[in-house]
Amino acid sequence: RGRGPIWLSGVTCTGHEASLRDCPAHTWGNNTCTHGQDAGVICAGDEPEAVQVQLVGGPHRCAGRVEVFHAGRWGTVCDDTWDVADAQVVCRQVRCGHALSAPGAAQFGRGSGVIWLDETNCTGEEPPLGACPARSWGNNDCYHGEDAGAVCSGDEPEAVQVQLVGGPHRCAG
């Protein structure tokens, strides 16, 4: 059972929506549910890893150093082959519109810890950054002076974040 507010009820997705917020539902926060009726889901887990992505160190939430969460740790992305198509995937994933630029050379400051991705080669159409071709996770020839960034248009509403909790793995809960 969850705790706190119950935000959604009467959700009727078709399965073709890009986000849970695109599904028809009762007015946000308006419901007669209890936590004994909390919904759950079990996913097959066979799609490319939808890694969490955030932009850090920029002037607003839609510009900054690209950081990804993988294997329980936040890390950065190397700017080798980083371009606007790669940034486009990030901007869409963080719900910040379209990419305006893809700065490298740690323009938004140097990250720390692991450099997760190197030589990304997105087309710009991938849904998560984890679906883009790249070297294997953590395999790089970079240093944090090469951290990649993204500057997005910021013209989409802030994303509703959803997480699965209490299940046996990240794809159930």
PDB file of N, CA, C and O in Angstrom, residues 1-61:
ATOM      1  N   ARG A   1       0.837  -1.183   0.000  1.00  0.00           N
ATOM      2  CA  ARG A   1       0.000   0.000   0.000  1.00  0.00           C
ATOM      3  C   ARG A   1       0.878   1.241   0.000  1.00  0.00           C
ATOM      4  O   ARG A   1       1.846   1.309   0.725  1.00  0.00           O
ATOM      5  N   GLY A   2       0.469   2.201  -0.814  1.00  0.00           N
ATOM      6  CA  GLY A   2       1.179   3.466  -0.825  1.00  0.00           C
ATOM      7  C   GLY A   2       0.745   4.349   0.324  1.00  0.00           C
ATOM      8  O   GLY A   2      -0.073   3.962   1.163  1.00  0.00           O
ATOM      9  N   ARG A   3       1.320   5.560   0.386  1.00  0.00           N
ATOM     10  CA  ARG A   3       0.966   6.549   1.395  1.00  0.00           C
ATOM     11  C   ARG A   3       0.772   7.886   0.712  1.00  0.00           C
ATOM     12  O   ARG A   3       1.244   8.107  -0.380  1.00  0.00           O
ATOM     13  N   GLY A   4       0.125   8.778   1.384  1.00  0.00           N
ATOM     14  CA  GLY A   4      -0.041  10.125   0.853  1.00  0.00           C
ATOM     15  C   GLY A   4      -1.197  10.220  -0.113  1.00  0.00           C
ATOM     16  O   GLY A   4      -2.067   9.344  -0.163  1.00  0.00           O
ATOM     17  N   PRO A   5      -1.223  11.294  -0.904  1.00  0.00           N
ATOM     18  CA  PRO A   5      -2.340  11.521  -1.821  1.00  0.00           C
ATOM     19  C   PRO A   5      -2.455  10.431  -2.888  1.00  0.00           C
ATOM     20  O   PRO A   5      -1.467   9.853  -3.307  1.00  0.00           O
ATOM     21  N   ILE A   6      -3.664  10.175  -3.299  1.00  0.00           N
ATOM     22  CA  ILE A   6      -3.927   9.318  -4.455  1.00  0.00           C
ATOM     23  C   ILE A   6      -4.240  10.275  -5.595  1.00  0.00           C
ATOM     24  O   ILE A   6      -5.266  10.958  -5.578  1.00  0.00           O
ATOM     25  N   TRP A   7      -3.365  10.351  -6.561  1.00  0.00           N
ATOM     26  CA  TRP A   7      -3.474  11.369  -7.602  1.00  0.00           C
ATOM     27  C   TRP A   7      -4.384  10.977  -8.752  1.00  0.00           C
ATOM     28  O   TRP A   7      -5.044  11.830  -9.331  1.00  0.00           O
ATOM     29  N   LEU A   8      -4.414   9.698  -9.122  1.00  0.00           N
ATOM     30  CA  LEU A   8      -5.182   9.303 -10.299  1.00  0.00           C
ATOM     31  C   LEU A   8      -6.179   8.206  -9.963  1.00  0.00           C
ATOM     32  O   LEU A   8      -5.884   7.295  -9.203  1.00  0.00           O
ATOM     33  N   SER A   9      -7.356   8.288 -10.582  1.00  0.00           N
ATOM     34  CA  SER A   9      -8.341   7.217 -10.530  1.00  0.00           C
ATOM     35  C   SER A   9      -9.128   7.260 -11.820  1.00  0.00           C
ATOM     36  O   SER A   9      -9.128   8.257 -12.543  1.00  0.00           O
ATOM     37  N   GLY A  10      -9.797   6.182 -12.115  1.00  0.00           N
ATOM     38  CA  GLY A  10     -10.582   6.109 -13.342  1.00  0.00           C
ATOM     39  C   GLY A  10      -9.723   6.197 -14.591  1.00  0.00           C
ATOM     40  O   GLY A  10     -10.162   6.685 -15.624  1.00  0.00           O
ATOM     41  N   VAL A  11      -8.514   5.706 -14.524  1.00  0.00           N
ATOM     42  CA  VAL A  11      -7.579   5.780 -15.646  1.00  0.00           C
ATOM     43  C   VAL A  11      -7.990   4.766 -16.718  1.00  0.00           C
ATOM     44  O   VAL A  11      -8.201   3.593 -16.426  1.00  0.00           O
ATOM     45  N   THR A  12      -8.109   5.229 -17.956  1.00  0.00           N
ATOM     46  CA  THR A  12      -8.521   4.353 -19.057  1.00  0.00           C
ATOM     47  C   THR A  12      -7.580   4.531 -20.247  1.00  0.00           C
ATOM     48  O   THR A  12      -7.954   5.099 -21.278  1.00  0.00           O
ATOM     49  N   CYS A  13      -6.376   4.031 -20.104  1.00  0.00           N
ATOM     50  CA  CYS A  13      -5.390   4.092 -21.190  1.00  0.00           C
ATOM     51  C   CYS A  13      -5.746   3.086 -22.280  1.00  0.00           C
ATOM     52  O   CYS A  13      -6.337   2.042 -22.006  1.00  0.00           O
ATOM     53  N   THR A  14      -5.367   3.408 -23.512  1.00  0.00           N
ATOM     54  CA  THR A  14      -5.526   2.453 -24.610  1.00  0.00           C
ATOM     55  C   THR A  14      -4.275   1.606 -24.775  1.00  0.00           C
ATOM     56  O   THR A  14      -4.315   0.563 -25.400  1.00  0.00           O
ATOM     57  N   GLY A  15      -3.159   2.095 -24.236  1.00  0.00           N
ATOM     58  CA  GLY A  15      -1.877   1.410 -24.394  1.00  0.00           C
ATOM     59  C   GLY A  15      -0.992   2.064 -25.439  1.00  0.00           C
ATOM     60  O   GLY A  15       0.161   1.699 -25.612  1.00  0.00           O
ATOM     61  N   HIS A  16      -1.523   3.050 -26.149  1.00  0.00           N
ATOM     62  CA  HIS A  16      -0.754   3.725 -27.190  1.00  0.00           C
ATOM     63  C   HIS A  16      -0.286   5.109 -26.757  1.00  0.00           C
ATOM     64  O   HIS A  16       0.382   5.803 -27.519  1.00  0.00           O
ATOM     65  N   GLU A  17      -0.614   5.525 -25.539  1.00  0.00           N
ATOM     66  CA  GLU A  17      -0.219   6.831 -25.043  1.00  0.00           C
ATOM     67  C   GLU A  17       1.286   6.852 -24.769  1.00  0.00           C
ATOM     68  O   GLU A  17       1.871   5.846 -24.385  1.00  0.00           O
ATOM     69  N   ALA A  18       1.904   8.007 -24.955  1.00  0.00           N
ATOM     70  CA  ALA A  18       3.335   8.150 -24.694  1.00  0.00           C
ATOM     71  C   ALA A  18       3.622   8.259 -23.204  1.00  0.00           C
ATOM     72  O   ALA A  18       4.719   7.961 -22.754  1.00  0.00           O
ATOM     73  N   SER A  19       2.641   8.676 -22.427  1.00  0.00           N
ATOM     74  CA  SER A  19       2.834   8.901 -21.001  1.00  0.00           C
ATOM     75  C   SER A  19       1.527   8.627 -20.280  1.00  0.00           C
ATOM     76  O   SER A  19       0.443   8.768 -20.850  1.00  0.00           O
ATOM     77  N   LEU A  20       1.611   8.277 -19.007  1.00  0.00           N
ATOM     78  CA  LEU A  20       0.414   8.051 -18.198  1.00  0.00           C
ATOM     79  C   LEU A  20      -0.452   9.300 -18.153  1.00  0.00           C
ATOM     80  O   LEU A  20      -1.673   9.223 -18.125  1.00  0.00           O
ATOM     81  N   ARG A  21       0.161  10.472 -18.192  1.00  0.00           N
ATOM     82  CA  ARG A  21      -0.606  11.723 -18.136  1.00  0.00           C
ATOM     83  C   ARG A  21      -1.457  11.948 -19.390  1.00  0.00           C
ATOM     84  O   ARG A  21      -2.345  12.786 -19.395  1.00  0.00           O
ATOM     85  N   ASP A  22      -1.206  11.185 -20.459  1.00  0.00           N
ATOM     86  CA  ASP A  22      -1.988  11.303 -21.684  1.00  0.00           C
ATOM     87  C   ASP A  22      -3.245  10.433 -21.670  1.00  0.00           C
ATOM     88  O   ASP A  22      -4.054  10.501 -22.588  1.00  0.00           O
ATOM     89  N   CYS A  23      -3.418   9.618 -20.639  1.00  0.00           N
ATOM     90  CA  CYS A  23      -4.568   8.719 -20.542  1.00  0.00           C
ATOM     91  C   CYS A  23      -5.765   9.455 -19.955  1.00  0.00           C
ATOM     92  O   CYS A  23      -5.620  10.255 -19.030  1.00  0.00           O
ATOM     93  N   PRO A  24      -6.977   9.170 -20.458  1.00  0.00           N
ATOM     94  CA  PRO A  24      -8.167   9.735 -19.827  1.00  0.00           C
ATOM     95  C   PRO A  24      -8.269   9.254 -18.384  1.00  0.00           C
ATOM     96  O   PRO A  24      -7.980   8.097 -18.084  1.00  0.00           O
ATOM     97  N   ALA A  25      -8.668  10.151 -17.483  1.00  0.00           N
ATOM     98  CA  ALA A  25      -8.802   9.825 -16.059  1.00  0.00           C
ATOM     99  C   ALA A  25      -9.670  10.881 -15.403  1.00  0.00           C
ATOM    100  O   ALA A  25      -9.965  11.921 -16.003  1.00  0.00           O
ATOM    101  N   HIS A  26     -10.057  10.611 -14.151  1.00  0.00           N
ATOM    102  CA  HIS A  26     -10.780  11.623 -13.385  1.00  0.00           C
ATOM    103  C   HIS A  26      -9.860  12.821 -13.154  1.00  0.00           C
ATOM    104  O   HIS A  26      -8.646  12.726 -13.325  1.00  0.00           O
ATOM    105  N   THR A  27     -10.417  13.915 -12.727  1.00  0.00           N
ATOM    106  CA  THR A  27      -9.633  15.107 -12.441  1.00  0.00           C
ATOM    107  C   THR A  27      -8.525  14.768 -11.457  1.00  0.00           C
ATOM    108  O   THR A  27      -8.738  14.030 -10.497  1.00  0.00           O
ATOM    109  N   TRP A  28      -7.332  15.329 -11.689  1.00  0.00           N
ATOM    110  CA  TRP A  28      -6.148  15.072 -10.869  1.00  0.00           C
ATOM    111  C   TRP A  28      -6.477  15.255  -9.392  1.00  0.00           C
ATOM    112  O   TRP A  28      -6.933  16.307  -8.979  1.00  0.00           O
ATOM    113  N   GLY A  29      -6.275  14.210  -8.599  1.00  0.00           N
ATOM    114  CA  GLY A  29      -6.500  14.261  -7.157  1.00  0.00           C
ATOM    115  C   GLY A  29      -7.942  14.056  -6.732  1.00  0.00           C
ATOM    116  O   GLY A  29      -8.238  13.970  -5.547  1.00  0.00           O
ATOM    117  N   ASN A  30      -8.876  13.952  -7.667  1.00  0.00           N
ATOM    118  CA  ASN A  30     -10.294  13.789  -7.357  1.00  0.00           C
ATOM    119  C   ASN A  30     -10.654  12.308  -7.461  1.00  0.00           C
ATOM    120  O   ASN A  30     -10.734  11.754  -8.554  1.00  0.00           O
ATOM    121  N   ASN A  31     -10.855  11.640  -6.298  1.00  0.00           N
ATOM    122  CA  ASN A  31     -11.162  10.215  -6.326  1.00  0.00           C
ATOM    123  C   ASN A  31     -11.829   9.811  -5.022  1.00  0.00           C
ATOM    124  O   ASN A  31     -11.875  10.580  -4.064  1.00  0.00           O
ATOM    125  N   THR A  32     -12.332   8.603  -5.008  1.00  0.00           N
ATOM    126  CA  THR A  32     -12.920   8.040  -3.789  1.00  0.00           C
ATOM    127  C   THR A  32     -12.201   6.746  -3.432  1.00  0.00           C
ATOM    128  O   THR A  32     -12.772   5.859  -2.823  1.00  0.00           O
ATOM    129  N   CYS A  33     -10.942   6.650  -3.798  1.00  0.00           N
ATOM    130  CA  CYS A  33     -10.154   5.432  -3.594  1.00  0.00           C
ATOM    131  C   CYS A  33      -9.469   5.427  -2.237  1.00  0.00           C
ATOM    132  O   CYS A  33      -9.297   6.459  -1.602  1.00  0.00           O
ATOM    133  N   THR A  34      -9.042   4.219  -1.850  1.00  0.00           N
ATOM    134  CA  THR A  34      -8.195   4.041  -0.673  1.00  0.00           C
ATOM    135  C   THR A  34      -6.900   3.389  -1.148  1.00  0.00           C
ATOM    136  O   THR A  34      -6.820   2.874  -2.275  1.00  0.00           O
ATOM    137  N   HIS A  35      -5.899   3.365  -0.279  1.00  0.00           N
ATOM    138  CA  HIS A  35      -4.647   2.726  -0.669  1.00  0.00           C
ATOM    139  C   HIS A  35      -4.778   1.216  -0.791  1.00  0.00           C
ATOM    140  O   HIS A  35      -3.899   0.554  -1.343  1.00  0.00           O
ATOM    141  N   GLY A  36      -5.886   0.660  -0.339  1.00  0.00           N
ATOM    142  CA  GLY A  36      -6.157  -0.749  -0.569  1.00  0.00           C
ATOM    143  C   GLY A  36      -6.493  -1.028  -2.026  1.00  0.00           C
ATOM    144  O   GLY A  36      -6.574  -2.176  -2.443  1.00  0.00           O
ATOM    145  N   GLN A  37      -6.694   0.028  -2.800  1.00  0.00           N
ATOM    146  CA  GLN A  37      -6.998  -0.101  -4.231  1.00  0.00           C
ATOM    147  C   GLN A  37      -5.849   0.381  -5.106  1.00  0.00           C
ATOM    148  O   GLN A  37      -6.031   0.608  -6.296  1.00  0.00           O
ATOM    149  N   ASP A  38      -4.661   0.548  -4.528  1.00  0.00           N
ATOM    150  CA  ASP A  38      -3.508   1.004  -5.307  1.00  0.00           C
ATOM    151  C   ASP A  38      -3.261   0.067  -6.485  1.00  0.00           C
ATOM    152  O   ASP A  38      -3.289  -1.157  -6.335  1.00  0.00           O
ATOM    153  N   ALA A  39      -3.027   0.640  -7.641  1.00  0.00           N
ATOM    154  CA  ALA A  39      -2.775  -0.136  -8.853  1.00  0.00           C
ATOM    155  C   ALA A  39      -1.323  -0.570  -8.909  1.00  0.00           C
ATOM    156  O   ALA A  39      -0.442   0.053  -8.328  1.00  0.00           O
ATOM    157  N   GLY A  40      -1.059  -1.627  -9.615  1.00  0.00           N
ATOM    158  CA  GLY A  40       0.292  -2.123  -9.825  1.00  0.00           C
ATOM    159  C   GLY A  40       0.459  -2.559 -11.258  1.00  0.00           C
ATOM    160  O   GLY A  40      -0.502  -2.576 -12.037  1.00  0.00           O
ATOM    161  N   VAL A  41       1.658  -2.904 -11.610  1.00  0.00           N
ATOM    162  CA  VAL A  41       1.940  -3.362 -12.966  1.00  0.00           C
ATOM    163  C   VAL A  41       3.142  -4.298 -12.924  1.00  0.00           C
ATOM    164  O   VAL A  41       4.030  -4.155 -12.084  1.00  0.00           O
ATOM    165  N   ILE A  42       3.137  -5.282 -13.808  1.00  0.00           N
ATOM    166  CA  ILE A  42       4.293  -6.164 -13.995  1.00  0.00           C
ATOM    167  C   ILE A  42       4.676  -6.052 -15.459  1.00  0.00           C
ATOM    168  O   ILE A  42       3.861  -6.302 -16.353  1.00  0.00           O
ATOM    169  N   CYS A  43       5.898  -5.626 -15.713  1.00  0.00           N
ATOM    170  CA  CYS A  43       6.382  -5.428 -17.076  1.00  0.00           C
ATOM    171  C   CYS A  43       7.255  -6.591 -17.501  1.00  0.00           C
ATOM    172  O   CYS A  43       7.921  -7.218 -16.674  1.00  0.00           O
ATOM    173  N   ALA A  44       7.269  -6.848 -18.795  1.00  0.00           N
ATOM    174  CA  ALA A  44       8.103  -7.924 -19.324  1.00  0.00           C
ATOM    175  C   ALA A  44       9.580  -7.572 -19.193  1.00  0.00           C
ATOM    176  O   ALA A  44      10.421  -8.442 -19.077  1.00  0.00           O
ATOM    177  N   GLY A  45       9.902  -6.281 -19.234  1.00  0.00           N
ATOM    178  CA  GLY A  45      11.281  -5.856 -19.085  1.00  0.00           C
ATOM    179  C   GLY A  45      12.139  -6.116 -20.302  1.00  0.00           C
ATOM    180  O   GLY A  45      13.354  -6.140 -20.213  1.00  0.00           O
ATOM    181  N   ASP A  46      11.519  -6.294 -21.487  1.00  0.00           N
ATOM    182  CA  ASP A  46      12.300  -6.629 -22.669  1.00  0.00           C
ATOM    183  C   ASP A  46      12.580  -5.429 -23.574  1.00  0.00           C
ATOM    184  O   ASP A  46      13.154  -5.570 -24.634  1.00  0.00           O
ATOM    185  N   GLU A  47      12.189  -4.230 -23.171  1.00  0.00           N
ATOM    186  CA  GLU A  47      12.484  -3.039 -23.956  1.00  0.00           C
ATOM    187  C   GLU A  47      13.803  -2.456 -23.501  1.00  0.00           C
ATOM    188  O   GLU A  47      14.277  -2.746 -22.413  1.00  0.00           O
ATOM    189  N   PRO A  48      14.416  -1.573 -24.340  1.00  0.00           N
ATOM    190  CA  PRO A  48      15.668  -0.954 -23.913  1.00  0.00           C
ATOM    191  C   PRO A  48      15.469  -0.243 -22.580  1.00  0.00           C
ATOM    192  O   PRO A  48      14.409   0.294 -22.302  1.00  0.00           O
ATOM    193  N   GLU A  49      16.512  -0.264 -21.780  1.00  0.00           N
ATOM    194  CA  GLU A  49      16.419   0.328 -20.452  1.00  0.00           C
ATOM    195  C   GLU A  49      16.059   1.806 -20.551  1.00  0.00           C
ATOM    196  O   GLU A  49      16.728   2.583 -21.216  1.00  0.00           O
ATOM    197  N   ALA A  50      14.971   2.186 -19.907  1.00  0.00           N
ATOM    198  CA  ALA A  50      14.541   3.582 -19.881  1.00  0.00           C
ATOM    199  C   ALA A  50      15.226   4.256 -18.699  1.00  0.00           C
ATOM    200  O   ALA A  50      14.630   4.468 -17.657  1.00  0.00           O
ATOM    201  N   VAL A  51      16.510   4.535 -18.866  1.00  0.00           N
ATOM    202  CA  VAL A  51      17.279   5.133 -17.780  1.00  0.00           C
ATOM    203  C   VAL A  51      16.711   6.492 -17.418  1.00  0.00           C
ATOM    204  O   VAL A  51      16.182   7.205 -18.257  1.00  0.00           O
ATOM    205  N   GLN A  52      16.831   6.817 -16.139  1.00  0.00           N
ATOM    206  CA  GLN A  52      16.451   8.151 -15.709  1.00  0.00           C
ATOM    207  C   GLN A  52      17.512   9.123 -16.205  1.00  0.00           C
ATOM    208  O   GLN A  52      18.703   8.813 -16.203  1.00  0.00           O
ATOM    209  N   VAL A  53      17.064  10.286 -16.617  1.00  0.00           N
ATOM    210  CA  VAL A  53      17.962  11.320 -17.125  1.00  0.00           C
ATOM    211  C   VAL A  53      17.616  12.621 -16.425  1.00  0.00           C
ATOM    212  O   VAL A  53      16.445  12.910 -16.163  1.00  0.00           O
ATOM    213  N   GLN A  54      18.639  13.412 -16.134  1.00  0.00           N
ATOM    214  CA  GLN A  54      18.410  14.742 -15.579  1.00  0.00           C
ATOM    215  C   GLN A  54      19.443  15.698 -16.151  1.00  0.00           C
ATOM    216  O   GLN A  54      20.508  15.276 -16.606  1.00  0.00           O
ATOM    217  N   LEU A  55      19.094  16.977 -16.138  1.00  0.00           N
ATOM    218  CA  LEU A  55      20.017  18.028 -16.553  1.00  0.00           C
ATOM    219  C   LEU A  55      20.439  18.781 -15.299  1.00  0.00           C
ATOM    220  O   LEU A  55      19.593  19.221 -14.522  1.00  0.00           O
ATOM    221  N   VAL A  56      21.744  18.933 -15.097  1.00  0.00           N
ATOM    222  CA  VAL A  56      22.295  19.460 -13.860  1.00  0.00           C
ATOM    223  C   VAL A  56      23.245  20.623 -14.155  1.00  0.00           C
ATOM    224  O   VAL A  56      23.978  20.593 -15.142  1.00  0.00           O
ATOM    225  N   GLY A  57      23.231  21.627 -13.293  1.00  0.00           N
ATOM    226  CA  GLY A  57      24.223  22.697 -13.371  1.00  0.00           C
ATOM    227  C   GLY A  57      23.910  23.801 -14.360  1.00  0.00           C
ATOM    228  O   GLY A  57      24.729  24.699 -14.553  1.00  0.00           O
ATOM    229  N   GLY A  58      22.742  23.755 -14.969  1.00  0.00           N
ATOM    230  CA  GLY A  58      22.372  24.790 -15.932  1.00  0.00           C
ATOM    231  C   GLY A  58      21.567  25.907 -15.290  1.00  0.00           C
ATOM    232  O   GLY A  58      21.273  25.864 -14.086  1.00  0.00           O
ATOM    233  N   PRO A  59      21.160  26.884 -16.078  1.00  0.00           N
ATOM    234  CA  PRO A  59      20.417  28.027 -15.551  1.00  0.00           C
ATOM    235  C   PRO A  59      18.960  27.709 -15.195  1.00  0.00           C
ATOM    236  O   PRO A  59      18.319  28.474 -14.476  1.00  0.00           O
ATOM    237  N   HIS A  60      18.430  26.596 -15.698  1.00  0.00           N
ATOM    238  CA  HIS A  60      17.067  26.157 -15.396  1.00  0.00           C
ATOM    239  C   HIS A  60      16.987  24.655 -15.636  1.00  0.00           C
ATOM    240  O   HIS A  60      17.939  24.044 -16.099  1.00  0.00           O
ATOM    241  N   ARG A  61      15.843  24.054 -15.317  1.00  0.00           N
ATOM    242  CA  ARG A  61      15.720  22.593 -15.369  1.00  0.00           C
ATOM    243  C   ARG A  61      15.824  22.026 -16.781  1.00  0.00           C
ATOM    244  O   ARG A  61      16.005  20.827 -16.951  1.00  0.00           O
TER     245      ARG A  61
END
